[in-house]
Short mmCIF file of C-alpha atoms in Angstrom, two decimals:
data_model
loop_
_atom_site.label_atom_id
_atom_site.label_comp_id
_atom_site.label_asym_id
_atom_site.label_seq_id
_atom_site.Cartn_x
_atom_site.Cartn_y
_atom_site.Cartn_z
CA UNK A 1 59.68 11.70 67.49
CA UNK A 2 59.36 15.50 66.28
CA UNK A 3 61.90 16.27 64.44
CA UNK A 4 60.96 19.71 63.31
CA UNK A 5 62.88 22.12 64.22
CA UNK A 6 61.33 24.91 67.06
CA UNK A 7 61.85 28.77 66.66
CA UNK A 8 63.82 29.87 69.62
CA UNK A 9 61.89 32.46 71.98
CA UNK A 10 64.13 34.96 71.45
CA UNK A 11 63.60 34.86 67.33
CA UNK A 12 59.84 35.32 67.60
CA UNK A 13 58.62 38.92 68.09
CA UNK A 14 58.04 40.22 71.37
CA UNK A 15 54.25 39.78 72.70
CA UNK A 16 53.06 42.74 73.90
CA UNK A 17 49.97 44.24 76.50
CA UNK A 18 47.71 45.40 74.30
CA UNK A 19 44.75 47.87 75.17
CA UNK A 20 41.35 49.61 73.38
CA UNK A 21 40.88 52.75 73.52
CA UNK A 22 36.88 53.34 72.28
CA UNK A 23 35.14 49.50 72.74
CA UNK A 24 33.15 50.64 68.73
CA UNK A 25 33.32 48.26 66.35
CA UNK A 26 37.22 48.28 65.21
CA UNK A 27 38.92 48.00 67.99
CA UNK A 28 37.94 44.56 69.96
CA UNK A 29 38.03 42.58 66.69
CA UNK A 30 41.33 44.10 66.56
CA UNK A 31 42.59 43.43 70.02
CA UNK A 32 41.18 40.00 69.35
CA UNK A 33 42.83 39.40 65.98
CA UNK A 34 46.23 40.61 68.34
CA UNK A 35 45.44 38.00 70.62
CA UNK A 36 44.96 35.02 68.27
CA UNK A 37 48.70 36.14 66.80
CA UNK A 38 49.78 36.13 70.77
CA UNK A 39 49.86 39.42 72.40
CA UNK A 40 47.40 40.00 75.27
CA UNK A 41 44.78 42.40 75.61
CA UNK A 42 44.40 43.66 79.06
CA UNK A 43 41.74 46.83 79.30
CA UNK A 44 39.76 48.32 77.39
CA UNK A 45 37.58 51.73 78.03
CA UNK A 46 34.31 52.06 76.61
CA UNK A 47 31.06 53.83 77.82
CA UNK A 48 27.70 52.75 76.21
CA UNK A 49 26.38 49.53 77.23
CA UNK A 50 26.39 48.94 73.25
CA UNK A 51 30.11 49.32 73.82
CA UNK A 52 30.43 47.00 76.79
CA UNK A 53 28.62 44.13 75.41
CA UNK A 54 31.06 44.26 72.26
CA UNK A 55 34.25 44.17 74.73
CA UNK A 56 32.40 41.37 76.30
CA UNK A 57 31.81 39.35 73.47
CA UNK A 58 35.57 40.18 71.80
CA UNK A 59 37.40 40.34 74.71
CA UNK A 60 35.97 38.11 77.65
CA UNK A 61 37.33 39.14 81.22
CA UNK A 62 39.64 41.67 79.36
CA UNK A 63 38.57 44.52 82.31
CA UNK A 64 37.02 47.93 81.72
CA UNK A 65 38.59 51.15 82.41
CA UNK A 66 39.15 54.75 81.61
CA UNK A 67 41.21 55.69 78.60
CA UNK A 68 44.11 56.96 80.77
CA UNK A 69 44.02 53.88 82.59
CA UNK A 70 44.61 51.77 79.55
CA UNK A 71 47.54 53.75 78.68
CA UNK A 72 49.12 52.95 82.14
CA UNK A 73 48.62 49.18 81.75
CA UNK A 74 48.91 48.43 77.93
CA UNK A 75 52.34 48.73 75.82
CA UNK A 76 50.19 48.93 72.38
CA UNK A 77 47.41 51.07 72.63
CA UNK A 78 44.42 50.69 69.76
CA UNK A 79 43.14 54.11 69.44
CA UNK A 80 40.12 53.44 67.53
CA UNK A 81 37.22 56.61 68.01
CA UNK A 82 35.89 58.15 65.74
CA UNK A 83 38.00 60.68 63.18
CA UNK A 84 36.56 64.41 64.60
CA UNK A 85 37.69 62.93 68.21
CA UNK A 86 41.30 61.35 67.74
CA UNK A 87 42.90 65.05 67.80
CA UNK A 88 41.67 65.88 71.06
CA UNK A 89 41.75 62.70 72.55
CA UNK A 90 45.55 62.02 71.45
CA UNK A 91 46.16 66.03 72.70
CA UNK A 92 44.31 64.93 75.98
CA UNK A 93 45.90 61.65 76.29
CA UNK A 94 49.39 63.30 75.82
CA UNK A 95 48.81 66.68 78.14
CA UNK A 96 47.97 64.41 81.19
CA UNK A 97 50.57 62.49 81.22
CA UNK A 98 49.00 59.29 80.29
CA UNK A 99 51.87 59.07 77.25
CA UNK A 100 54.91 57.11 78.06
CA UNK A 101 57.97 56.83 76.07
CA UNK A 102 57.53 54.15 73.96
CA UNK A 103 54.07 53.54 74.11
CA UNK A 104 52.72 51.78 70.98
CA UNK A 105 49.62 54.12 69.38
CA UNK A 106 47.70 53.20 66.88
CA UNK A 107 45.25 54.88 65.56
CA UNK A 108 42.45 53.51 63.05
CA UNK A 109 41.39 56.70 61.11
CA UNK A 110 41.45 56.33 57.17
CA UNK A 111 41.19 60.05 57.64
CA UNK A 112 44.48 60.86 59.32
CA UNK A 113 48.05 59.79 59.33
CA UNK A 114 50.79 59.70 61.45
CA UNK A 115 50.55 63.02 62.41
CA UNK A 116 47.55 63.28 64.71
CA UNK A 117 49.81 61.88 66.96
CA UNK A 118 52.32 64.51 66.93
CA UNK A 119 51.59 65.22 70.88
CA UNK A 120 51.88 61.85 72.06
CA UNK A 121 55.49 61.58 69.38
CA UNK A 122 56.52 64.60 71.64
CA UNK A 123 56.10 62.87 74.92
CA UNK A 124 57.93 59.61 73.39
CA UNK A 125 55.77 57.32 71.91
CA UNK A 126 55.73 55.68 68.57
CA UNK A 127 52.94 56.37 66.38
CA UNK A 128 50.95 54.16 63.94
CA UNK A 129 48.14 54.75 61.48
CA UNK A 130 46.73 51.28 60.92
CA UNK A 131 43.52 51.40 58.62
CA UNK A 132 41.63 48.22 57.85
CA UNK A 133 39.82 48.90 54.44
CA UNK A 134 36.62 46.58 55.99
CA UNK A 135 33.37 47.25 56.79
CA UNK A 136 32.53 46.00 60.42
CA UNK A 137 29.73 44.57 62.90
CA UNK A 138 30.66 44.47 65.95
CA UNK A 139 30.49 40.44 66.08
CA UNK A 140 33.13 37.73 66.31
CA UNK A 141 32.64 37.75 62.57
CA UNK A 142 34.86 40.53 61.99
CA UNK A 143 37.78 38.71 63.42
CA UNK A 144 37.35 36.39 60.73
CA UNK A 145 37.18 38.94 57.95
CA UNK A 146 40.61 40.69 58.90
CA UNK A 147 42.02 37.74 56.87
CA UNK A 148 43.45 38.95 53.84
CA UNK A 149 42.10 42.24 54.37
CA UNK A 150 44.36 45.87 53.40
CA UNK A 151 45.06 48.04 55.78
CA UNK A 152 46.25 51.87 54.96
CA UNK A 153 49.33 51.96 56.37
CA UNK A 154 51.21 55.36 57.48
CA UNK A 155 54.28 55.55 60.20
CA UNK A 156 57.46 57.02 60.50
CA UNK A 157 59.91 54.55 58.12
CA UNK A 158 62.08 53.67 60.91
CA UNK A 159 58.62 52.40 62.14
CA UNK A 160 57.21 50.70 59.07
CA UNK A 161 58.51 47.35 59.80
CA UNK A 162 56.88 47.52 62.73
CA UNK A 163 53.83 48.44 61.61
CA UNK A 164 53.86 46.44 58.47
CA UNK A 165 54.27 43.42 61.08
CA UNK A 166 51.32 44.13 63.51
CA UNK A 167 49.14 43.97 59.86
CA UNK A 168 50.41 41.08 59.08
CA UNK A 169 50.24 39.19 62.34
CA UNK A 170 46.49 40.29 62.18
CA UNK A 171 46.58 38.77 58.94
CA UNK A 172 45.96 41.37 56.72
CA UNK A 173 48.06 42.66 53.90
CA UNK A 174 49.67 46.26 54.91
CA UNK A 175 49.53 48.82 51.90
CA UNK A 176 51.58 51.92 52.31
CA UNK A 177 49.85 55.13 51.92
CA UNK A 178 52.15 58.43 52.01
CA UNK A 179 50.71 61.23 54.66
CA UNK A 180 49.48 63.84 52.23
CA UNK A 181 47.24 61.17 50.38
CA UNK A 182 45.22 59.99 53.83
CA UNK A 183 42.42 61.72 53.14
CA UNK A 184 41.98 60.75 49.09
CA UNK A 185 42.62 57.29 49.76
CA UNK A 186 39.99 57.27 52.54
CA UNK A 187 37.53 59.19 50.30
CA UNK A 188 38.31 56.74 47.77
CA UNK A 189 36.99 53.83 50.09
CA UNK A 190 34.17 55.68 51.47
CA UNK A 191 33.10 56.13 47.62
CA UNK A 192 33.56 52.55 46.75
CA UNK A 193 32.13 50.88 49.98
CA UNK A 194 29.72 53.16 51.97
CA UNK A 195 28.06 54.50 48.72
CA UNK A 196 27.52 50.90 47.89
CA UNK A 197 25.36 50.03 50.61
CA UNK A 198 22.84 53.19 50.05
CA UNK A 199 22.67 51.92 47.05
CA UNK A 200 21.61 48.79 47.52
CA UNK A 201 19.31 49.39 49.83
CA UNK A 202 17.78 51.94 47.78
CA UNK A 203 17.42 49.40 45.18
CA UNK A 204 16.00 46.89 47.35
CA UNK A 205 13.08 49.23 48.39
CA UNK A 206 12.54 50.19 44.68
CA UNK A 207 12.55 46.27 43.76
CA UNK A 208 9.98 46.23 46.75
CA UNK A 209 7.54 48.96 45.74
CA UNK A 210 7.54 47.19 41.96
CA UNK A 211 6.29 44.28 43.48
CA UNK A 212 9.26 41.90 44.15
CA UNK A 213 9.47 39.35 47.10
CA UNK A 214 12.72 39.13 47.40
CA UNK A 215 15.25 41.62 46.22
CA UNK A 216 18.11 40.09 47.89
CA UNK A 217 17.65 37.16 46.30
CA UNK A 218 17.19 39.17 42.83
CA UNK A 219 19.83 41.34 43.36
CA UNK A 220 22.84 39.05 44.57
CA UNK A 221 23.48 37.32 41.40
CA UNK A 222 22.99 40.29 39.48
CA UNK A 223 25.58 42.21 41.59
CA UNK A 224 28.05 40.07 42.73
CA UNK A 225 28.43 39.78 38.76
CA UNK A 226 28.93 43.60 38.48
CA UNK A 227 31.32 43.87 41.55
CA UNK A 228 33.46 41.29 39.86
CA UNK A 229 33.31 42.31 36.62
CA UNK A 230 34.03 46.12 37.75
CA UNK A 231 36.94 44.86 39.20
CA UNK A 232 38.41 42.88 36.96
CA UNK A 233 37.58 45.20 33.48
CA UNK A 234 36.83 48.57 35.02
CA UNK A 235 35.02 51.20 33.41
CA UNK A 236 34.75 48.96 30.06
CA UNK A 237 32.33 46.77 32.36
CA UNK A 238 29.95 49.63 32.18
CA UNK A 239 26.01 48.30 30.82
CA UNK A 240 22.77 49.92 30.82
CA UNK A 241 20.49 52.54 29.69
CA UNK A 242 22.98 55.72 30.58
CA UNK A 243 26.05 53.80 28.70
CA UNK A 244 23.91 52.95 25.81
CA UNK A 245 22.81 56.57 25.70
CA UNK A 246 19.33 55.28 25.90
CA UNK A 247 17.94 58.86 27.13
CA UNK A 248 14.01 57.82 26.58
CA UNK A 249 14.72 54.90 29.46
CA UNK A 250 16.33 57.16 31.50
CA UNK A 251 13.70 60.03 31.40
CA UNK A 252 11.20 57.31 32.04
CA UNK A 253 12.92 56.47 34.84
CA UNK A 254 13.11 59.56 36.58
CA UNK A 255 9.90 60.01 36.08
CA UNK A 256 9.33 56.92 38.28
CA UNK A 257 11.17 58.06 41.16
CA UNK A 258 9.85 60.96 41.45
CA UNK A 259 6.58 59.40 41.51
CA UNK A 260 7.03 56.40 44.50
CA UNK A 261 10.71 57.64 45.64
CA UNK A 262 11.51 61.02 45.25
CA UNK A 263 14.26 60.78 47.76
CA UNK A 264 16.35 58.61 44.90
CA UNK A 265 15.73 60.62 42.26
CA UNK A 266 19.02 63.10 43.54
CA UNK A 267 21.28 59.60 43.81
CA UNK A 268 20.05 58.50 40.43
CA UNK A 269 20.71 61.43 38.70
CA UNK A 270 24.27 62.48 40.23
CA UNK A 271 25.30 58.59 38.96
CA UNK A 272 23.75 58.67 35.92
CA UNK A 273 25.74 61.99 35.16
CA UNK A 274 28.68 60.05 36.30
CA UNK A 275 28.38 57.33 34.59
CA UNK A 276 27.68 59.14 31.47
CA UNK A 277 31.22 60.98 31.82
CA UNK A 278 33.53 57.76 32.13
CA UNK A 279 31.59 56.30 29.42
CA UNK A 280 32.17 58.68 26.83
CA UNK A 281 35.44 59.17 28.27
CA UNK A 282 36.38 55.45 27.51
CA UNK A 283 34.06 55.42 24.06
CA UNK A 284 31.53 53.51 25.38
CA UNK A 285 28.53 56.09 24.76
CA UNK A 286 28.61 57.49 21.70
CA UNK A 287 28.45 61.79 21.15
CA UNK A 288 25.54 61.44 19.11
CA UNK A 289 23.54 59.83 21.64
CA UNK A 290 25.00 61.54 24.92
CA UNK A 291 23.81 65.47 23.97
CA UNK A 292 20.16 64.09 24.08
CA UNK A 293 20.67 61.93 27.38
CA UNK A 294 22.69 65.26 29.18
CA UNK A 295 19.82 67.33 28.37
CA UNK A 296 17.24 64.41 29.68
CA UNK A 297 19.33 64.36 33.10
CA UNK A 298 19.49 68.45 33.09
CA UNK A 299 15.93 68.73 32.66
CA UNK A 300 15.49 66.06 35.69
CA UNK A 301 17.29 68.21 37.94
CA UNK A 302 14.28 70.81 37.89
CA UNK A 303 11.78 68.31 37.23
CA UNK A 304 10.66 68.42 33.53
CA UNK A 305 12.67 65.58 32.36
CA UNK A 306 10.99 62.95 30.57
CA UNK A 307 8.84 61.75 27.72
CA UNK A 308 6.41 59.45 29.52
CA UNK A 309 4.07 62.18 31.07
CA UNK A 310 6.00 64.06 33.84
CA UNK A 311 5.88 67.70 34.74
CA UNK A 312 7.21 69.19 31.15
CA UNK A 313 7.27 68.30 27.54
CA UNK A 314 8.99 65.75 26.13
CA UNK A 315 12.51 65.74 24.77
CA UNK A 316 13.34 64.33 21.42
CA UNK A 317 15.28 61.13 21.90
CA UNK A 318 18.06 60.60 19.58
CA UNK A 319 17.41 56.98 18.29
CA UNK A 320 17.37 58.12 14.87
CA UNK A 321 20.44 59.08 14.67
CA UNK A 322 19.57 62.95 15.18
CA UNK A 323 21.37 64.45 18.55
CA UNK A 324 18.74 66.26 20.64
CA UNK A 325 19.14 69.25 22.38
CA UNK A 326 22.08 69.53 24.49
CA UNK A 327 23.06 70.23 28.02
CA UNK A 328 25.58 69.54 30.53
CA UNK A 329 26.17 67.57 33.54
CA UNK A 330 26.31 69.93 36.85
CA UNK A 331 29.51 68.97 39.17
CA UNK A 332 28.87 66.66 41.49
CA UNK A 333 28.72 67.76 45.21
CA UNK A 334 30.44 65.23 47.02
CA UNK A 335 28.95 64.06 50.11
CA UNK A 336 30.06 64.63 53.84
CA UNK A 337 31.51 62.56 56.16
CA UNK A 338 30.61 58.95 56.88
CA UNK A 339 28.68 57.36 59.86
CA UNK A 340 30.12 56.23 63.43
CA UNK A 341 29.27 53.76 65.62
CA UNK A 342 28.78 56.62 68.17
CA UNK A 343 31.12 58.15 70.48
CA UNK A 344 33.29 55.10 71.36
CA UNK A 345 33.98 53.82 68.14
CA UNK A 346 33.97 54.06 64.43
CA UNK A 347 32.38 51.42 61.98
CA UNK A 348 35.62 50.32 60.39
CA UNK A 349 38.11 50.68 57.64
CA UNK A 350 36.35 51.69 54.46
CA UNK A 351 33.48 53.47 56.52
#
């Protein structure tokens, strides 16, 4: 015999319709993390065929239709488009009369917070900014990954419970992020993740042109050890040629890329001048050494960088103690928005 106790119905939160507005990559593995926890998807609008073949996969028999008509059938509505869209759809949404008081929105822009909603607030419903700080696919997988995942969360506080619950019944772990400080906190993930993969992938073609079969398998090791050490010691978990102040390696890098890559040579040298600042900032490259490597990343900017035969004369390294000549690091021009999935969806939380 059973004997544990059962959770009355009327203690458990209430299920609710749920529907997608913008079949991208967000919001079926959302509507399907919402269904695992109990709730019910029933429509979702999408366009593209890419679009319809993810609401197929995520949400089998869940039917398509147009964003207005999801509104009409669903209580909690996923609003999940890409950022330079939500204003005008949620202005759209609201002007037509598709808004009902007490329609759920969520939206699932790290860009905005609760206030792109404003119009549909107006016309009664509640509004949510639910951001999941993950990179997605499009694929069951995603589902998966929601599991222990952050999501940037921003709502009116008579809301927050509310919100804070949807997060955690997709299993994630809500964070609170004030309405001001959207946009910085999304930068900061667009920094940290998208960034990351250019990266990479630049890396992996360099590792290529050098010769090497397989640069995933060279590179994994190498940094999943960085990632964690970043993240557990921070800037003292800087290494390399730029922290050591090793400005001959550096120039002779540069000349490199602009010999088989010239398209990495503006990535490598904004970094480099980056990394150069937090080290000395946190004594990690000394001041005697840093002058000489400055001036070695200045001169790269215009091409004459370098000591190992590139397009002007060699700098004096500063290995003997000596500090070259000097220069300084030129502000780094941050760079634009990040990619969608097209116009039906975005391509998730730390995009």
């Amino acid at each position: 015999m059973n004997t544990t106790p059962q959770s009355d119905p009327k203690d458990r939160p209430a299920r609710l319709t749920v529907g997608v507005v913008g079949a991208g990559r967000v919001g079926p593995a959302l509507a399907a993390s919402l269904q695992l926890a109990g709730h019910r998807p029933v429509a979702v609008s999408g366009v593209s065929d890419a679009s319809r073949r993810r609401a197929a996969a995520l949400l089998p028999d869940v039917p398509l239709m147009t964003p207005a008509e999801v509104l009409q059938h669903a209580e909690l509505v996923l609003l999940t488009v890409p950022d330079d869209a939500l204003p005008g759809l949620v202005t759209g949404l609201a002007e037509t009369g598709a808004v009902r008081p007490g329609h759920l929105l969520v939206h699932t822009s790290g860009r905005y917070g609760a206030r792109v909603l404003d119009p549909a607030l107006r016309a009664g419903a509640l509004p949510l900014a639910l951001h999941p700080a993950m990179t997605f696919t499009g694929t069951p997988v995603d589902v998966q990954r929601l599991a222990g995942c952050s999501f940037g969360v921003t709502a009116p506080e008579e809301l927050r419970l509310a919100a804070e619950a949807l997060v955690i019944e997709m299993g994630g772990e809500p964070e609170w992020i004030a309405e001001d400080r959207r946009p910085l906190y999304h930068a900061a993930l667009a920094l940290g993740s998208n960034h990351l993969i250019t990266l990479v992938a630049q890396s992996m073609e360099l590792l290529r042109t050098a010769g090497v079969s397989a640069p995933d398998r060279m590179l994994g090791p190498l940094l999943g050890a960085s990632l964690d050490n970043a993240l557990r010691s921070g800037d003292a978990a800087l290494t390399g040629p730029v922290a050591r102040g090793d400005a001959g390696t550096v120039a002779a890098h540069i000349t490199e890329l602009r010999a088989h890559a010239p398209q990495a040579v503006a990535g490598y040298l904004a970094m480099a001048r980056a990394t150069a600042d937090r080290a000395l900032d946190h004594g990690l490259l000394k001041p005697e050494l840093a002058e000489d490597l400055l001036g070695v990343l200045a001169d790269g900017a215009t091409g004459t960088a370098g000591p190992t035969g590139t397009t002007g004369p060699a700098r004096p390294t500063a290995t003997d103690g000596k500090p070259g000549p000097g220069g300084t690091p030129d502000p780094e021009d941050p760079d634009g928005p990040e990619g969608t999935d097209g116009p039906e969806g975005t391509d998730g939380g730390a995009r």
